[in-house]
Short mmCIF file of C-alpha atoms in Angstrom, two decimals:
data_model
loop_
_atom_site.label_atom_id
_atom_site.label_comp_id
_atom_site.label_asym_id
_atom_site.label_seq_id
_atom_site.Cartn_x
_atom_site.Cartn_y
_atom_site.Cartn_z
CA MET A 1 122.21 88.95 82.48
CA LYS A 2 119.43 89.81 85.10
CA ARG A 3 120.56 92.10 87.69
CA ARG A 4 119.89 90.92 91.27
CA VAL A 5 119.53 92.99 94.53
CA VAL A 6 120.63 92.19 97.84
CA VAL A 7 120.41 93.71 101.21
CA THR A 8 123.76 94.61 102.82
CA GLY A 9 122.74 96.97 105.77
CA LEU A 10 120.22 97.89 108.21
CA GLY A 11 119.39 100.69 110.47
CA VAL A 12 116.50 101.43 112.72
CA VAL A 13 115.05 104.05 115.14
CA SER A 14 112.27 102.57 117.25
CA SER A 15 110.53 102.72 120.65
CA LEU A 16 112.48 99.15 121.27
CA GLY A 17 115.79 100.58 120.59
CA LEU A 18 118.15 102.62 118.46
CA SER A 19 120.25 99.94 117.07
CA VAL A 20 119.26 97.02 115.22
CA LYS A 21 120.35 94.50 117.62
CA GLU A 22 118.77 96.04 120.68
CA PHE A 23 115.43 96.41 118.61
CA PHE A 24 115.56 92.78 117.19
CA ASP A 25 116.47 91.27 120.73
CA ASN A 26 113.61 93.05 122.31
CA LEU A 27 111.30 91.87 119.60
CA LEU A 28 112.35 88.37 120.01
CA GLU A 29 111.65 88.75 123.84
CA GLY A 30 108.33 90.03 123.13
CA LYS A 31 108.67 93.34 124.66
CA SER A 32 106.17 96.22 124.30
CA GLY A 33 107.51 99.74 123.28
CA VAL A 34 104.05 101.26 123.78
CA SER A 35 103.83 103.59 126.82
CA LYS A 36 101.78 106.73 127.99
CA ILE A 37 103.23 109.79 126.07
CA THR A 38 105.47 112.00 127.99
CA ARG A 39 106.97 114.27 125.34
CA PHE A 40 103.92 116.59 125.83
CA ASP A 41 100.86 116.37 128.14
CA PRO A 42 98.38 114.45 126.62
CA SER A 43 95.56 114.80 129.36
CA ASN A 44 93.19 116.54 126.81
CA LEU A 45 93.37 113.64 124.23
CA GLU A 46 91.13 110.69 123.89
CA VAL A 47 94.13 108.54 123.33
CA GLN A 48 96.96 109.23 125.73
CA PHE A 49 99.62 106.63 124.89
CA ALA A 50 101.80 105.52 121.66
CA GLY A 51 104.74 103.86 120.77
CA GLU A 52 106.75 106.84 121.57
CA ILE A 53 110.60 107.05 121.62
CA LYS A 54 111.67 108.41 125.13
CA ASN A 55 115.31 109.10 124.35
CA PHE A 56 116.66 110.18 121.00
CA PRO A 57 120.21 111.70 121.42
CA PHE A 58 120.60 112.94 117.84
CA ILE A 59 123.17 115.49 118.60
CA GLU A 60 125.52 112.49 119.96
CA ARG A 61 125.94 111.66 116.26
CA PHE A 62 125.10 114.90 114.24
CA ASP A 63 125.70 118.63 114.71
CA ILE A 64 123.35 121.00 116.58
CA LYS A 65 122.67 123.01 113.53
CA LEU A 66 121.38 120.06 111.49
CA ALA A 67 119.37 119.23 114.50
CA LYS A 68 117.73 122.75 114.54
CA ARG A 69 116.89 122.59 110.72
CA THR A 70 115.27 119.31 110.67
CA ASP A 71 111.94 117.88 111.82
CA ARG A 72 112.08 114.63 113.95
CA PHE A 73 111.02 112.38 111.10
CA THR A 74 114.23 113.56 109.17
CA GLN A 75 116.35 113.02 112.23
CA TYR A 76 115.17 109.31 112.59
CA ALA A 77 115.96 108.85 108.85
CA LEU A 78 119.71 110.41 109.32
CA TRP A 79 120.27 108.28 112.17
CA ALA A 80 118.98 105.01 110.74
CA SER A 81 120.87 105.86 107.44
CA LEU A 82 124.12 106.34 109.27
CA SER A 83 123.52 103.03 111.18
CA ALA A 84 122.77 101.17 107.98
CA VAL A 85 125.75 102.62 106.06
CA GLU A 86 128.09 101.72 109.22
CA ASP A 87 126.53 98.34 109.22
CA ALA A 88 127.05 97.71 105.48
CA ASN A 89 130.76 98.66 106.08
CA LEU A 90 130.53 101.06 103.18
CA ASP A 91 133.70 102.98 102.27
CA LEU A 92 132.17 106.15 100.92
CA SER A 93 135.29 107.10 99.34
CA LYS A 94 135.17 103.93 97.10
CA ILE A 95 131.80 104.14 95.71
CA ASP A 96 130.47 105.67 92.64
CA LYS A 97 128.11 108.42 94.19
CA THR A 98 126.62 109.39 90.89
CA ARG A 99 125.08 105.55 91.14
CA ALA A 100 123.84 105.72 94.67
CA GLY A 101 120.57 107.03 95.75
CA VAL A 102 118.28 107.74 98.40
CA ILE A 103 114.68 106.95 98.50
CA ILE A 104 112.91 107.34 101.84
CA GLY A 105 109.06 107.32 102.22
CA SER A 106 107.02 109.11 104.78
CA GLY A 107 103.22 109.45 104.96
CA MET A 108 102.94 112.78 106.91
CA GLY A 109 106.32 114.58 106.89
CA GLY A 110 107.19 117.17 109.37
CA ILE A 111 103.64 117.48 111.00
CA GLU A 112 105.07 118.74 114.46
CA THR A 113 107.03 121.51 112.67
CA TRP A 114 103.83 122.21 110.63
CA GLU A 115 101.91 122.63 113.83
CA ILE A 116 104.31 124.75 115.75
CA GLU A 117 104.63 127.26 112.93
CA HIS A 118 100.89 127.14 112.27
CA GLN A 119 100.22 128.32 115.87
CA LYS A 120 102.85 131.09 115.37
CA PHE A 121 101.13 132.10 112.31
CA LEU A 122 97.80 132.48 113.97
CA LYS A 123 98.98 133.92 117.18
CA ASP A 124 101.76 136.31 116.21
CA GLY A 125 101.01 136.71 112.35
CA PRO A 126 102.80 136.01 109.05
CA LYS A 127 106.02 137.69 109.74
CA LYS A 128 106.82 135.03 112.73
CA VAL A 129 106.51 131.91 110.65
CA SER A 130 110.00 130.25 110.24
CA PRO A 131 111.57 130.50 106.75
CA LEU A 132 112.45 126.98 107.71
CA LEU A 133 108.90 125.77 107.87
CA VAL A 134 108.69 124.47 104.49
CA PRO A 135 112.00 122.78 104.12
CA MET A 136 111.60 121.03 107.58
CA MET A 137 108.27 120.05 106.72
CA ILE A 138 108.00 118.52 103.31
CA PRO A 139 107.92 114.75 103.33
CA ASP A 140 110.88 114.39 100.83
CA MET A 141 113.39 116.13 103.07
CA ALA A 142 114.31 112.90 104.69
CA SER A 143 115.68 111.66 101.44
CA GLY A 144 117.01 115.18 100.71
CA GLN A 145 119.17 115.40 103.70
CA VAL A 146 120.32 111.97 103.72
CA SER A 147 121.66 112.51 100.30
CA ILE A 148 123.19 115.75 101.19
CA TYR A 149 124.81 113.95 104.15
CA PHE A 150 126.31 111.23 102.43
CA GLY A 151 126.97 113.13 99.09
CA PHE A 152 124.84 110.48 97.02
CA LYS A 153 123.79 111.97 93.54
CA GLY A 154 121.87 109.06 92.23
CA PRO A 155 118.06 108.75 92.14
CA ASN A 156 116.50 110.78 94.88
CA PHE A 157 112.78 111.05 95.90
CA CYS A 158 110.11 110.41 98.41
CA VAL A 159 107.34 108.01 98.10
CA THR A 160 104.17 108.68 99.97
CA SER A 161 101.28 106.22 100.23
CA ALA A 162 100.19 106.65 103.82
CA CYS A 163 100.96 103.30 105.73
CA ALA A 164 102.53 101.62 102.54
CA SER A 165 105.06 104.49 101.98
CA GLY A 166 108.10 102.57 103.48
CA ALA A 167 107.34 99.49 101.37
CA HIS A 168 106.67 101.30 98.26
CA ALA A 169 109.84 103.17 98.75
CA ILE A 170 111.88 99.92 99.18
CA GLY A 171 110.08 98.42 96.10
CA GLU A 172 110.86 101.35 93.82
CA ALA A 173 114.39 101.31 94.84
CA PHE A 174 114.84 97.52 94.19
CA ARG A 175 113.29 98.22 90.61
CA LEU A 176 115.70 101.30 89.94
CA ILE A 177 118.59 98.92 90.77
CA LYS A 178 117.32 96.19 88.96
CA SER A 179 116.68 98.14 85.86
CA GLY A 180 120.28 99.70 86.01
CA ASP A 181 119.57 103.24 87.08
CA ALA A 182 121.61 102.65 90.27
CA ASP A 183 123.88 100.28 91.90
CA LEU A 184 123.19 101.15 95.53
CA ILE A 185 120.26 102.95 97.22
CA ILE A 186 119.68 103.80 100.88
CA THR A 187 115.81 103.29 101.23
CA GLY A 188 113.09 102.83 103.78
CA GLY A 189 110.60 105.01 105.61
CA THR A 190 110.36 107.45 108.33
CA GLU A 191 107.48 108.92 110.71
CA ALA A 192 107.31 111.14 113.70
CA PRO A 193 103.20 111.57 114.03
CA ILE A 194 102.99 111.66 117.68
CA THR A 195 101.52 115.20 117.95
CA GLY A 196 98.04 116.11 119.69
CA TYR A 197 96.78 117.29 116.45
CA CYS A 198 97.57 114.18 114.46
CA ILE A 199 96.41 111.71 117.28
CA SER A 200 93.08 113.64 117.37
CA SER A 201 92.28 113.00 113.84
CA PHE A 202 93.20 109.34 114.10
CA ALA A 203 91.09 108.99 117.37
CA ASN A 204 88.02 110.80 115.84
CA MET A 205 87.98 108.58 112.74
CA GLY A 206 87.68 105.66 115.32
CA ALA A 207 91.03 104.10 114.14
CA LEU A 208 93.05 104.08 117.28
CA SER A 209 92.78 101.83 120.44
CA LYS A 210 91.47 103.89 123.37
CA ARG A 211 92.89 101.35 125.97
CA ASN A 212 94.61 104.19 128.07
CA ASP A 213 94.66 102.09 131.33
CA GLU A 214 96.98 99.25 129.80
CA PRO A 215 98.84 100.79 126.79
CA GLU A 216 101.06 97.93 126.31
CA LYS A 217 98.19 95.55 125.72
CA ALA A 218 96.41 97.92 123.44
CA SER A 219 97.99 96.74 120.09
CA ARG A 220 96.59 93.16 119.83
CA PRO A 221 96.46 92.17 116.20
CA PHE A 222 94.25 89.19 115.20
CA ASP A 223 92.84 89.10 118.97
CA LYS A 224 89.03 88.98 119.68
CA ASP A 225 89.27 92.19 121.85
CA ARG A 226 91.45 94.44 119.57
CA ASN A 227 89.81 97.84 118.94
CA GLY A 228 92.00 99.65 116.84
CA PHE A 229 95.72 100.41 116.12
CA VAL A 230 98.35 102.20 118.09
CA LEU A 231 100.16 105.00 116.77
CA GLY A 232 103.94 104.65 116.60
CA GLU A 233 107.07 106.41 115.36
CA GLY A 234 110.38 105.52 114.13
CA CYS A 235 112.38 104.69 110.93
CA GLY A 236 113.51 101.74 109.12
CA VAL A 237 116.36 101.83 106.57
CA VAL A 238 118.18 99.33 104.37
CA ILE A 239 121.08 99.40 102.14
CA LEU A 240 120.03 97.77 98.75
CA GLU A 241 122.75 96.85 96.34
CA GLU A 242 123.40 95.28 93.14
CA LEU A 243 124.82 91.76 93.79
CA ASN A 244 128.07 92.13 92.05
CA SER A 245 128.69 95.43 93.49
CA ALA A 246 128.20 93.86 97.01
CA LEU A 247 130.34 90.88 96.15
CA LYS A 248 133.20 92.83 94.86
CA ARG A 249 133.45 94.53 98.17
CA ASN A 250 133.04 91.47 99.98
CA ALA A 251 129.93 92.83 101.91
CA LYS A 252 127.75 90.90 104.29
CA ILE A 253 124.57 89.81 102.53
CA TYR A 254 121.47 89.71 104.82
CA CYS A 255 119.04 88.38 102.04
CA GLU A 256 118.13 88.83 98.33
CA ILE A 257 114.98 91.03 97.58
CA CYS A 258 113.30 89.56 94.65
CA GLY A 259 110.02 90.62 94.47
CA TYR A 260 107.48 93.69 94.82
CA GLY A 261 104.06 93.87 94.09
CA ALA A 262 101.87 96.88 94.15
CA SER A 263 98.10 97.38 93.87
CA ALA A 264 94.96 99.45 94.74
CA ASP A 265 91.72 98.69 96.56
CA ALA A 266 89.87 101.51 94.50
CA PHE A 267 87.23 101.30 97.31
CA HIS A 268 87.37 103.48 100.13
CA ILE A 269 89.73 106.56 101.64
CA THR A 270 90.29 104.61 104.93
CA ALA A 271 88.51 101.26 104.86
CA PRO A 272 89.92 98.15 103.21
CA ASP A 273 88.14 96.41 100.47
CA GLU A 274 86.43 93.66 102.34
CA THR A 275 86.87 90.88 99.59
CA GLY A 276 90.74 91.26 100.22
CA GLU A 277 91.29 91.56 96.64
CA GLY A 278 93.80 94.36 96.93
CA ALA A 279 95.86 92.62 99.27
CA TYR A 280 95.67 89.46 97.14
CA TYR A 281 97.01 90.98 94.25
CA ALA A 282 99.61 92.78 95.71
CA MET A 283 101.17 89.54 97.46
CA ALA A 284 100.46 87.54 94.25
CA ASN A 285 102.29 90.09 91.99
CA ALA A 286 105.37 90.03 94.46
CA LEU A 287 105.66 86.41 94.21
CA LYS A 288 105.22 86.41 90.56
CA GLU A 289 108.16 88.87 90.08
CA ALA A 290 110.13 86.74 92.69
CA GLU A 291 109.57 83.57 90.59
CA LEU A 292 108.35 81.96 93.75
CA SER A 293 105.05 79.73 94.40
CA PRO A 294 103.24 80.31 97.48
CA ILE A 295 104.46 77.13 98.94
CA ASP A 296 108.06 78.50 98.93
CA ILE A 297 107.12 81.17 101.52
CA ASP A 298 107.88 80.23 105.19
CA TYR A 299 106.97 83.54 106.85
CA VAL A 300 104.60 86.44 106.35
CA ASN A 301 105.48 89.75 108.36
CA ALA A 302 101.72 90.94 108.20
CA HIS A 303 100.45 94.52 108.26
CA GLY A 304 98.54 93.32 111.24
CA THR A 305 97.40 96.55 112.45
CA SER A 306 95.00 95.40 115.25
CA THR A 307 91.93 97.20 113.63
CA LYS A 308 88.87 94.94 113.14
CA LEU A 309 88.60 95.26 109.30
CA ASN A 310 92.35 95.11 108.43
CA ASP A 311 93.30 91.83 110.34
CA LYS A 312 90.06 90.10 109.01
CA VAL A 313 90.87 91.30 105.45
CA GLU A 314 94.49 90.49 105.62
CA VAL A 315 93.95 86.82 106.87
CA MET A 316 91.29 86.26 104.23
CA ALA A 317 93.60 87.45 101.47
CA ILE A 318 96.50 85.14 102.88
CA LYS A 319 94.28 82.03 102.95
CA LYS A 320 92.84 83.04 99.45
CA LEU A 321 96.56 83.07 97.98
CA PHE A 322 98.40 80.33 100.26
CA LYS A 323 95.37 77.95 100.44
CA GLU A 324 96.34 74.91 102.58
CA HIS A 325 99.94 76.27 102.77
CA ALA A 326 98.60 79.26 104.81
CA TYR A 327 98.53 76.90 107.91
CA LYS A 328 102.19 76.10 107.55
CA LEU A 329 103.28 79.81 107.41
CA LEU A 330 104.49 81.74 110.41
CA VAL A 331 102.36 84.95 110.25
CA ASN A 332 103.40 87.63 112.92
CA SER A 333 102.63 91.54 113.52
CA THR A 334 105.50 93.74 114.51
CA LYS A 335 102.83 96.43 115.18
CA SER A 336 101.85 94.30 118.51
CA MET A 337 105.16 95.74 120.03
CA ILE A 338 105.96 98.88 118.50
CA GLY A 339 102.52 100.12 117.32
CA HIS A 340 102.01 101.53 113.46
CA LEU A 341 104.81 103.60 112.37
CA LEU A 342 102.52 104.77 109.19
CA GLY A 343 105.03 105.58 106.73
CA GLY A 344 107.76 103.96 108.57
CA ALA A 345 105.84 100.92 109.25
CA GLY A 346 106.56 98.99 106.06
CA ALA A 347 110.35 99.71 106.19
CA ILE A 348 110.87 98.89 109.87
CA GLU A 349 108.95 95.63 109.21
CA PHE A 350 111.04 95.07 106.24
CA VAL A 351 114.18 95.29 108.34
CA VAL A 352 112.40 92.79 110.52
CA THR A 353 111.76 90.50 107.69
CA CYS A 354 115.28 90.53 106.67
CA LEU A 355 116.68 89.71 110.01
CA SER A 356 114.30 86.72 110.33
CA VAL A 357 115.38 85.31 107.07
CA TYR A 358 119.20 85.92 108.15
CA HIS A 359 118.93 84.59 111.60
CA ASN A 360 115.90 82.01 111.13
CA LYS A 361 114.15 83.60 114.03
CA VAL A 362 110.69 84.79 114.08
CA HIS A 363 109.39 87.33 116.69
CA PRO A 364 106.06 86.57 118.48
CA THR A 365 102.85 88.62 118.06
CA ILE A 366 102.10 89.69 121.40
CA ASN A 367 98.67 90.39 123.24
CA LEU A 368 97.12 87.52 121.02
CA ASP A 369 95.22 86.13 124.13
CA ASN A 370 92.16 84.95 122.38
CA PRO A 371 92.45 84.65 118.44
CA ASP A 372 89.23 86.01 116.79
CA GLU A 373 86.95 83.88 114.95
CA GLY A 374 88.74 82.76 111.73
CA MET A 375 92.18 83.82 112.97
CA ASP A 376 93.44 80.31 113.05
CA LEU A 377 96.84 80.56 111.32
CA ASP A 378 100.10 80.23 113.28
CA PHE A 379 100.52 83.78 114.59
CA VAL A 380 103.60 82.96 116.60
CA ARG A 381 101.49 83.61 119.88
CA PHE A 382 103.57 84.44 123.20
CA GLN A 383 107.03 82.96 122.11
CA MET A 384 109.23 83.71 119.52
CA LYS A 385 109.99 80.69 117.01
CA GLU A 386 113.46 79.35 115.47
CA LYS A 387 112.78 77.73 112.06
CA GLU A 388 114.56 77.72 108.89
CA ILE A 389 113.11 80.68 106.95
CA PHE A 390 113.97 80.41 103.14
CA ALA A 391 111.74 83.09 101.92
CA ALA A 392 109.41 85.50 103.42
CA ILE A 393 106.82 88.19 102.33
CA ASN A 394 106.06 91.57 104.07
CA ASN A 395 102.68 93.33 103.61
CA SER A 396 101.85 97.00 103.80
CA PHE A 397 98.48 98.39 103.04
CA GLY A 398 97.69 102.19 103.28
CA PHE A 399 94.85 104.83 103.53
CA GLY A 400 93.75 105.53 100.11
CA GLY A 401 93.85 101.81 99.20
CA HIS A 402 97.46 101.49 98.51
CA ASN A 403 98.98 97.87 98.81
CA ALA A 404 102.51 97.16 98.69
CA CYS A 405 104.32 93.72 99.17
CA LEU A 406 108.07 92.82 99.32
CA VAL A 407 109.51 89.23 98.86
CA VAL A 408 113.00 88.33 100.18
CA LYS A 409 114.75 85.13 100.08
CA LYS A 410 117.88 83.53 101.50
CA PHE A 411 120.93 84.68 99.56
CA VAL A 412 122.36 81.92 97.63
CA GLY A 413 125.42 82.46 95.08
CA GLY A 414 125.69 81.87 91.56
CA MET B 1 123.93 150.80 123.62
CA THR B 2 127.16 149.62 124.93
CA ASN B 3 125.90 146.08 125.02
CA LEU B 4 124.71 145.92 121.70
CA PHE B 5 127.70 143.94 120.17
CA GLU B 6 127.33 141.45 123.09
CA GLU B 7 123.58 141.04 122.53
CA VAL B 8 123.93 140.40 118.82
CA LYS B 9 126.70 137.94 119.46
CA ASN B 10 124.68 135.92 121.65
CA MET B 11 121.88 136.14 119.15
CA ILE B 12 124.31 134.86 116.33
CA VAL B 13 125.69 132.04 118.75
CA GLU B 14 122.34 130.75 119.34
CA LYS B 15 121.04 130.98 115.84
CA LEU B 16 124.09 130.16 113.69
CA HIS B 17 125.67 127.82 116.24
CA VAL B 18 129.39 129.23 115.81
CA PRO B 19 131.87 129.75 118.52
CA PRO B 20 131.74 133.22 119.97
CA GLU B 21 135.28 133.97 119.41
CA LYS B 22 134.68 133.78 115.68
CA ILE B 23 132.12 136.50 115.90
CA THR B 24 133.97 139.83 115.15
CA GLU B 25 132.83 142.95 113.50
CA ASP B 26 134.50 142.01 110.19
CA ALA B 27 132.95 138.41 110.21
CA HIS B 28 130.98 137.88 107.02
CA PHE B 29 127.96 135.99 107.91
CA ILE B 30 128.23 133.46 104.58
CA ASN B 31 131.89 133.24 104.19
CA ASP B 32 133.20 133.38 107.79
CA LEU B 33 130.39 132.11 109.96
CA GLY B 34 129.19 129.36 107.51
CA ALA B 35 125.47 130.89 107.25
CA ASP B 36 122.94 130.76 104.41
CA SER B 37 120.22 132.81 103.57
CA LEU B 38 117.80 130.89 105.74
CA ASP B 39 119.97 131.35 108.90
CA ILE B 40 120.41 135.16 108.07
CA THR B 41 116.57 135.39 107.72
CA THR B 42 116.01 133.65 111.06
CA LEU B 43 118.55 135.56 112.81
CA LEU B 44 117.06 138.88 111.48
CA MET B 45 113.70 137.68 112.52
CA GLU B 46 115.08 137.35 116.06
CA VAL B 47 116.69 140.68 115.90
CA ASN B 48 113.41 142.35 114.73
CA GLU B 49 111.66 140.56 117.68
CA LYS B 50 114.12 141.68 120.14
CA TYR B 51 114.36 145.33 119.35
CA GLY B 52 110.82 145.96 118.07
CA ILE B 53 111.82 146.89 114.45
CA ASP B 54 111.22 145.47 111.08
CA ILE B 55 114.23 145.42 108.89
CA PRO B 56 112.87 145.51 105.28
CA ASP B 57 114.22 143.19 102.73
CA GLU B 58 116.14 145.78 100.64
CA ASP B 59 118.11 146.81 103.78
CA ALA B 60 118.58 143.18 104.96
CA GLN B 61 120.25 142.12 101.89
CA LYS B 62 123.16 144.65 102.36
CA LEU B 63 123.86 143.38 106.00
CA ASP B 64 126.44 140.85 104.97
CA THR B 65 128.86 141.26 107.98
CA VAL B 66 128.34 141.54 112.03
CA GLY B 67 129.84 145.08 111.63
CA LYS B 68 127.18 146.06 108.98
CA LEU B 69 124.53 144.64 111.41
CA ILE B 70 125.54 146.53 114.41
CA SER B 71 125.86 149.87 112.64
CA TYR B 72 122.49 149.51 111.10
CA LEU B 73 121.03 148.70 114.35
CA LYS B 74 122.70 151.62 116.11
CA GLU B 75 121.40 154.01 113.67
CA LYS B 76 117.81 152.48 113.50
CA LEU B 77 117.65 152.18 117.32
CA GLY B 78 118.77 155.99 117.66
CA GLU B 79 115.90 156.92 115.64
CA LYS B 80 113.43 155.44 118.19
#
């Protein structure tokens, strides 16, 4: 019998809240989590704002020693994972931990730790470099630390595919459960890229919006005046569980994950293929695995970065796949409110997608004042919509030309 | 030199995050204070920095209790 996989727990760390409820409520209200950077003085940077998390009380839930030994990206993953485990009402003493895995993606890993230690290396010499640099910086450490925290001994690794890391991680976790390698996986993506060094590179490549005077209006996917993405930070985590294991413990089921499609543009290191072929095939492959037709989909949580090229190509790919049904879809961009979480984006947006299928509520795309030419889909402008969502697709596309799409549908027993 | 124990104790509290009352001369870094090799290296880097010394690896490996570290430092700092 075919193994089915369901979503039974959610957790987030975001600039719009550290709990799933606060986060989703703020999204539905169309609030922006983008603001001027306060963690450090950004005055010498060309871009001085981001979807920055202003208050993150890690040591309220974890001990100080763990705080000192982990980069911010790992702390976000620990926090979101604990929230997801609590949300799933998992009794850790009752599950087979050899069948429980952790797969959390990250694009950059501990770049903040890397920068701090690199400065010590240059200024004070090799003897001053912390022995913890490597175990704090490597991008797989979020998965490592979460497994240590919960004692999960099943499949464990990190997926890295830039801005698609979170979506690829969830897709790979889904397949591992489906194929019988695990019964439960904590999966998602995490990122903490708000550092001067990292912002400088993105700004110098022309990828970021430079709207310093109006940060909350800078992320404007599909709008005529969009001029780049806004860097964000945070984490999204879900508990994926084999259906029978979830039913046996009477778990709350948000939705069923039923399709994962991956493809490459094979085109350019940062620019998307303008034909939209890569995005098209990732979506088409995900629908195929889900055994759904384009007309079964009600909602697309778009990659929607707010760059000129991404939004144009993504809309083109959606129209190519969905044809006339494209105009019946609700299409939104979570990035319009929290910015781009890079390796965390696909995961936190997957959390949003699951919530929309569960609650039948779709958050707005904010700042979409004047849709650009050809941007004529229902982007849920200004106000959230309530609509029965049977199935939804979540798109993620990363530098390097990596594309990953995930399909979820309402859970129906039997 | 009378304050050496107090100074080292403060560094251990800060680096190893253990309550001060657990830090005695007999306390074993790994067995009693819950440290691992990374903690010990980090602590010794701090000690090196504070006293302007450079404890070689072969000596560092022998310093497994608070008392041994204090005696080692007394000897080392006396030489200076």
